[in-house]
């Protein structure tokens, strides 16, 4: 079945609200990976700084629902709230996104207490920037990866959905390792736990894979999903 081009386009768009250190790092990383980014901040100087690096960058009061609707924020599938120092604005903005029924909302928290509040009002993912760097979150926000850990020496492990070309085949015949240079460490079937992968493990639709390898290579396989 062919996917809906309009739906695909909507999924590839992310609104990033608050272009401080975390928000700007995330927005630029997303933009560099081909994701259309709408960046919003209340500070005109900050917006001017990143205007040439993002798809769109605007000055706006993100606590105003009418302003947010005029910007089309309510039509996005993915949103990130990177507001840090103004806790009231962070909470109100996140609540507005919840009211808009945006399916995936990521919100930056400056403390665990702040994070608990964001979770209670409906944020789907709470990020503590000292633990979650912009590049890692960028991978997760795009939806291609379910988790991403990068180590030193350009090595990474990712949790991602099984690529179509591997479905229905034992791992030894799908040739993910010889073709892309990645190792499938584990496989998780819906409703089951992870199991170690072998050359005889057959990959099914909806399986989740743990991949290990060079960063660019595991990203390439994740992009196939």
mmCIF file of C-alpha atoms in Angstrom, residues 49-214:
data_model
loop_
_atom_site.group_PDB
_atom_site.id
_atom_site.type_symbol
_atom_site.label_atom_id
_atom_site.label_comp_id
_atom_site.label_asym_id
_atom_site.label_seq_id
_atom_site.Cartn_x
_atom_site.Cartn_y
_atom_site.Cartn_z
ATOM 1 C CA UNK A 49 20.673 34.673 14.162
ATOM 2 C CA UNK A 50 19.159 31.416 12.914
ATOM 3 C CA UNK A 51 16.967 32.705 10.088
ATOM 4 C CA UNK A 52 19.387 31.512 7.396
ATOM 5 C CA UNK A 53 19.974 28.101 8.990
ATOM 6 C CA UNK A 54 16.368 26.922 9.367
ATOM 7 C CA UNK A 55 13.548 26.408 6.892
ATOM 8 C CA UNK A 56 11.483 29.058 8.679
ATOM 9 C CA UNK A 57 12.242 31.153 11.774
ATOM 10 C CA UNK A 58 9.713 33.538 13.300
ATOM 11 C CA UNK A 59 9.225 35.737 16.350
ATOM 12 C CA UNK A 60 6.056 34.868 18.256
ATOM 13 C CA UNK A 61 4.394 34.546 21.635
ATOM 14 C CA UNK A 62 3.941 30.787 21.883
ATOM 15 C CA UNK A 63 1.581 31.072 24.845
ATOM 16 C CA UNK A 64 -1.052 32.664 22.566
ATOM 17 C CA UNK A 65 -3.205 29.960 20.941
ATOM 18 C CA UNK A 66 -4.409 32.228 18.127
ATOM 19 C CA UNK A 67 -0.848 33.176 17.166
ATOM 20 C CA UNK A 68 0.129 29.511 17.178
ATOM 21 C CA UNK A 69 -2.791 28.608 14.926
ATOM 22 C CA UNK A 70 -1.907 31.416 12.520
ATOM 23 C CA UNK A 71 1.568 29.909 12.236
ATOM 24 C CA UNK A 72 0.036 26.508 11.521
ATOM 25 C CA UNK A 73 1.586 24.908 14.590
ATOM 26 C CA UNK A 74 -1.626 22.963 15.208
ATOM 27 C CA UNK A 75 -1.050 21.090 11.919
ATOM 28 C CA UNK A 76 2.360 19.683 12.855
ATOM 29 C CA UNK A 77 2.824 16.034 13.809
ATOM 30 C CA UNK A 78 5.985 16.658 15.847
ATOM 31 C CA UNK A 79 6.877 19.522 18.162
ATOM 32 C CA UNK A 80 9.750 20.306 20.503
ATOM 33 C CA UNK A 81 9.513 22.844 23.332
ATOM 34 C CA UNK A 82 13.029 24.043 24.076
ATOM 35 C CA UNK A 83 12.057 26.900 26.387
ATOM 36 C CA UNK A 84 14.249 26.767 29.457
ATOM 37 C CA UNK A 85 14.392 29.735 31.811
ATOM 38 C CA UNK A 86 10.737 30.846 31.552
ATOM 39 C CA UNK A 87 8.986 27.933 33.237
ATOM 40 C CA UNK A 88 5.531 29.480 32.871
ATOM 41 C CA UNK A 89 5.987 29.874 29.110
ATOM 42 C CA UNK A 90 7.323 26.324 28.880
ATOM 43 C CA UNK A 91 4.319 24.861 30.676
ATOM 44 C CA UNK A 92 1.686 26.967 28.873
ATOM 45 C CA UNK A 93 3.237 26.311 25.460
ATOM 46 C CA UNK A 94 3.365 22.574 26.106
ATOM 47 C CA UNK A 95 -0.258 22.611 27.265
ATOM 48 C CA UNK A 96 -1.271 24.385 24.040
ATOM 49 C CA UNK A 97 0.435 21.730 21.954
ATOM 50 C CA UNK A 98 -1.442 19.069 23.927
ATOM 51 C CA UNK A 99 -4.699 20.934 23.247
ATOM 52 C CA UNK A 100 -3.806 20.916 19.546
ATOM 53 C CA UNK A 101 -3.580 17.089 19.766
ATOM 54 C CA UNK A 102 -0.072 17.012 18.301
ATOM 55 C CA UNK A 103 0.885 13.305 18.328
ATOM 56 C CA UNK A 104 4.528 13.697 19.387
ATOM 57 C CA UNK A 105 5.536 16.433 21.818
ATOM 58 C CA UNK A 106 9.069 16.692 23.171
ATOM 59 C CA UNK A 107 9.653 19.184 25.982
ATOM 60 C CA UNK A 108 12.878 20.345 27.593
ATOM 61 C CA UNK A 109 12.950 20.311 31.387
ATOM 62 C CA UNK A 110 15.418 22.234 33.527
ATOM 63 C CA UNK A 111 14.827 19.962 36.524
ATOM 64 C CA UNK A 112 13.182 16.654 37.283
ATOM 65 C CA UNK A 113 10.328 18.473 39.020
ATOM 66 C CA UNK A 114 9.778 20.584 35.900
ATOM 67 C CA UNK A 115 9.869 17.376 33.882
ATOM 68 C CA UNK A 116 7.188 15.755 36.027
ATOM 69 C CA UNK A 117 4.914 18.762 35.480
ATOM 70 C CA UNK A 118 5.441 18.578 31.715
ATOM 71 C CA UNK A 119 4.607 14.868 31.748
ATOM 72 C CA UNK A 120 1.443 15.464 33.777
ATOM 73 C CA UNK A 121 0.117 18.051 31.341
ATOM 74 C CA UNK A 122 0.655 15.677 28.432
ATOM 75 C CA UNK A 123 4.185 15.932 26.990
ATOM 76 C CA UNK A 124 4.998 12.588 25.388
ATOM 77 C CA UNK A 125 8.761 12.873 25.885
ATOM 78 C CA UNK A 126 10.628 14.973 28.455
ATOM 79 C CA UNK A 127 14.265 15.814 27.759
ATOM 80 C CA UNK A 128 16.863 16.781 30.342
ATOM 81 C CA UNK A 129 19.548 18.371 28.136
ATOM 82 C CA UNK A 130 22.405 17.425 30.436
ATOM 83 C CA UNK A 131 21.486 13.809 29.650
ATOM 84 C CA UNK A 132 20.076 14.110 26.120
ATOM 85 C CA UNK A 133 22.146 16.019 23.587
ATOM 86 C CA UNK A 134 20.634 17.730 20.580
ATOM 87 C CA UNK A 135 22.005 15.280 18.019
ATOM 88 C CA UNK A 136 20.574 12.250 19.814
ATOM 89 C CA UNK A 137 17.174 13.901 20.227
ATOM 90 C CA UNK A 138 17.205 14.937 16.560
ATOM 91 C CA UNK A 139 17.485 11.270 15.573
ATOM 92 C CA UNK A 140 14.545 10.355 17.792
ATOM 93 C CA UNK A 141 12.301 13.285 16.810
ATOM 94 C CA UNK A 142 12.449 12.324 13.132
ATOM 95 C CA UNK A 143 10.937 8.968 14.098
ATOM 96 C CA UNK A 144 13.444 6.897 12.129
ATOM 97 C CA UNK A 145 14.990 5.631 15.347
ATOM 98 C CA UNK A 146 13.376 4.560 18.589
ATOM 99 C CA UNK A 147 16.596 5.075 20.535
ATOM 100 C CA UNK A 148 20.135 6.156 19.672
ATOM 101 C CA UNK A 149 23.399 5.965 21.598
ATOM 102 C CA UNK A 150 26.645 7.221 20.098
ATOM 103 C CA UNK A 151 29.979 6.182 21.563
ATOM 104 C CA UNK A 152 33.476 7.415 20.938
ATOM 105 C CA UNK A 153 35.307 6.653 17.698
ATOM 106 C CA UNK A 154 32.191 7.154 15.549
ATOM 107 C CA UNK A 155 30.384 4.027 16.789
ATOM 108 C CA UNK A 156 26.667 3.872 17.569
ATOM 109 C CA UNK A 157 23.853 1.545 18.610
ATOM 110 C CA UNK A 158 20.275 2.242 17.558
ATOM 111 C CA UNK A 159 16.863 0.761 18.122
ATOM 112 C CA UNK A 160 14.835 0.962 14.927
ATOM 113 C CA UNK A 161 12.045 -0.725 13.012
ATOM 114 C CA UNK A 162 13.005 -3.500 10.610
ATOM 115 C CA UNK A 163 13.767 -2.263 7.082
ATOM 116 C CA UNK A 164 11.480 -3.685 4.413
ATOM 117 C CA UNK A 165 14.301 -5.391 2.530
ATOM 118 C CA UNK A 166 15.079 -7.568 5.565
ATOM 119 C CA UNK A 167 11.494 -8.685 6.249
ATOM 120 C CA UNK A 168 10.770 -12.358 5.646
ATOM 121 C CA UNK A 169 14.407 -13.365 5.440
ATOM 122 C CA UNK A 170 16.882 -14.868 7.887
ATOM 123 C CA UNK A 171 19.476 -12.270 8.849
ATOM 124 C CA UNK A 172 22.157 -14.325 7.149
ATOM 125 C CA UNK A 173 20.349 -13.944 3.814
ATOM 126 C CA UNK A 174 19.219 -10.328 4.187
ATOM 127 C CA UNK A 175 22.894 -9.339 4.076
ATOM 128 C CA UNK A 176 22.458 -6.223 6.206
ATOM 129 C CA UNK A 177 25.951 -6.731 7.533
ATOM 130 C CA UNK A 178 27.717 -7.270 4.218
ATOM 131 C CA UNK A 179 25.696 -4.590 2.413
ATOM 132 C CA UNK A 180 25.639 -1.842 5.062
ATOM 133 C CA UNK A 181 28.330 -2.848 7.540
ATOM 134 C CA UNK A 182 25.983 -3.093 10.538
ATOM 135 C CA UNK A 183 25.463 -5.907 13.007
ATOM 136 C CA UNK A 184 21.959 -6.851 14.186
ATOM 137 C CA UNK A 185 22.472 -7.449 17.898
ATOM 138 C CA UNK A 186 18.907 -8.183 18.948
ATOM 139 C CA UNK A 187 15.328 -8.535 17.691
ATOM 140 C CA UNK A 188 12.088 -7.724 19.488
ATOM 141 C CA UNK A 189 8.736 -9.037 18.339
ATOM 142 C CA UNK A 190 5.497 -7.253 19.328
ATOM 143 C CA UNK A 191 4.457 -8.379 22.792
ATOM 144 C CA UNK A 192 7.754 -10.184 23.412
ATOM 145 C CA UNK A 193 11.105 -9.284 24.892
ATOM 146 C CA UNK A 194 14.368 -8.813 23.026
ATOM 147 C CA UNK A 195 16.240 -11.925 21.905
ATOM 148 C CA UNK A 196 19.796 -12.192 20.627
ATOM 149 C CA UNK A 197 19.966 -12.296 16.851
ATOM 150 C CA UNK A 198 21.641 -15.070 14.877
ATOM 151 C CA UNK A 199 22.127 -15.679 11.170
ATOM 152 C CA UNK A 200 19.008 -17.905 11.269
ATOM 153 C CA UNK A 201 16.744 -15.282 12.889
ATOM 154 C CA UNK A 202 13.900 -14.425 10.490
ATOM 155 C CA UNK A 203 12.837 -10.774 10.570
ATOM 156 C CA UNK A 204 9.091 -10.107 10.536
ATOM 157 C CA UNK A 205 6.988 -7.024 9.907
ATOM 158 C CA UNK A 206 6.764 -4.794 13.015
ATOM 159 C CA UNK A 207 9.938 -6.275 14.500
ATOM 160 C CA UNK A 208 12.271 -3.855 16.253
ATOM 161 C CA UNK A 209 16.013 -4.311 15.704
ATOM 162 C CA UNK A 210 19.045 -3.305 17.731
ATOM 163 C CA UNK A 211 21.784 -2.336 15.284
ATOM 164 C CA UNK A 212 25.444 -1.645 15.995
ATOM 165 C CA UNK A 213 28.099 -0.188 13.742
ATOM 166 C CA UNK A 214 29.663 2.996 12.454
#
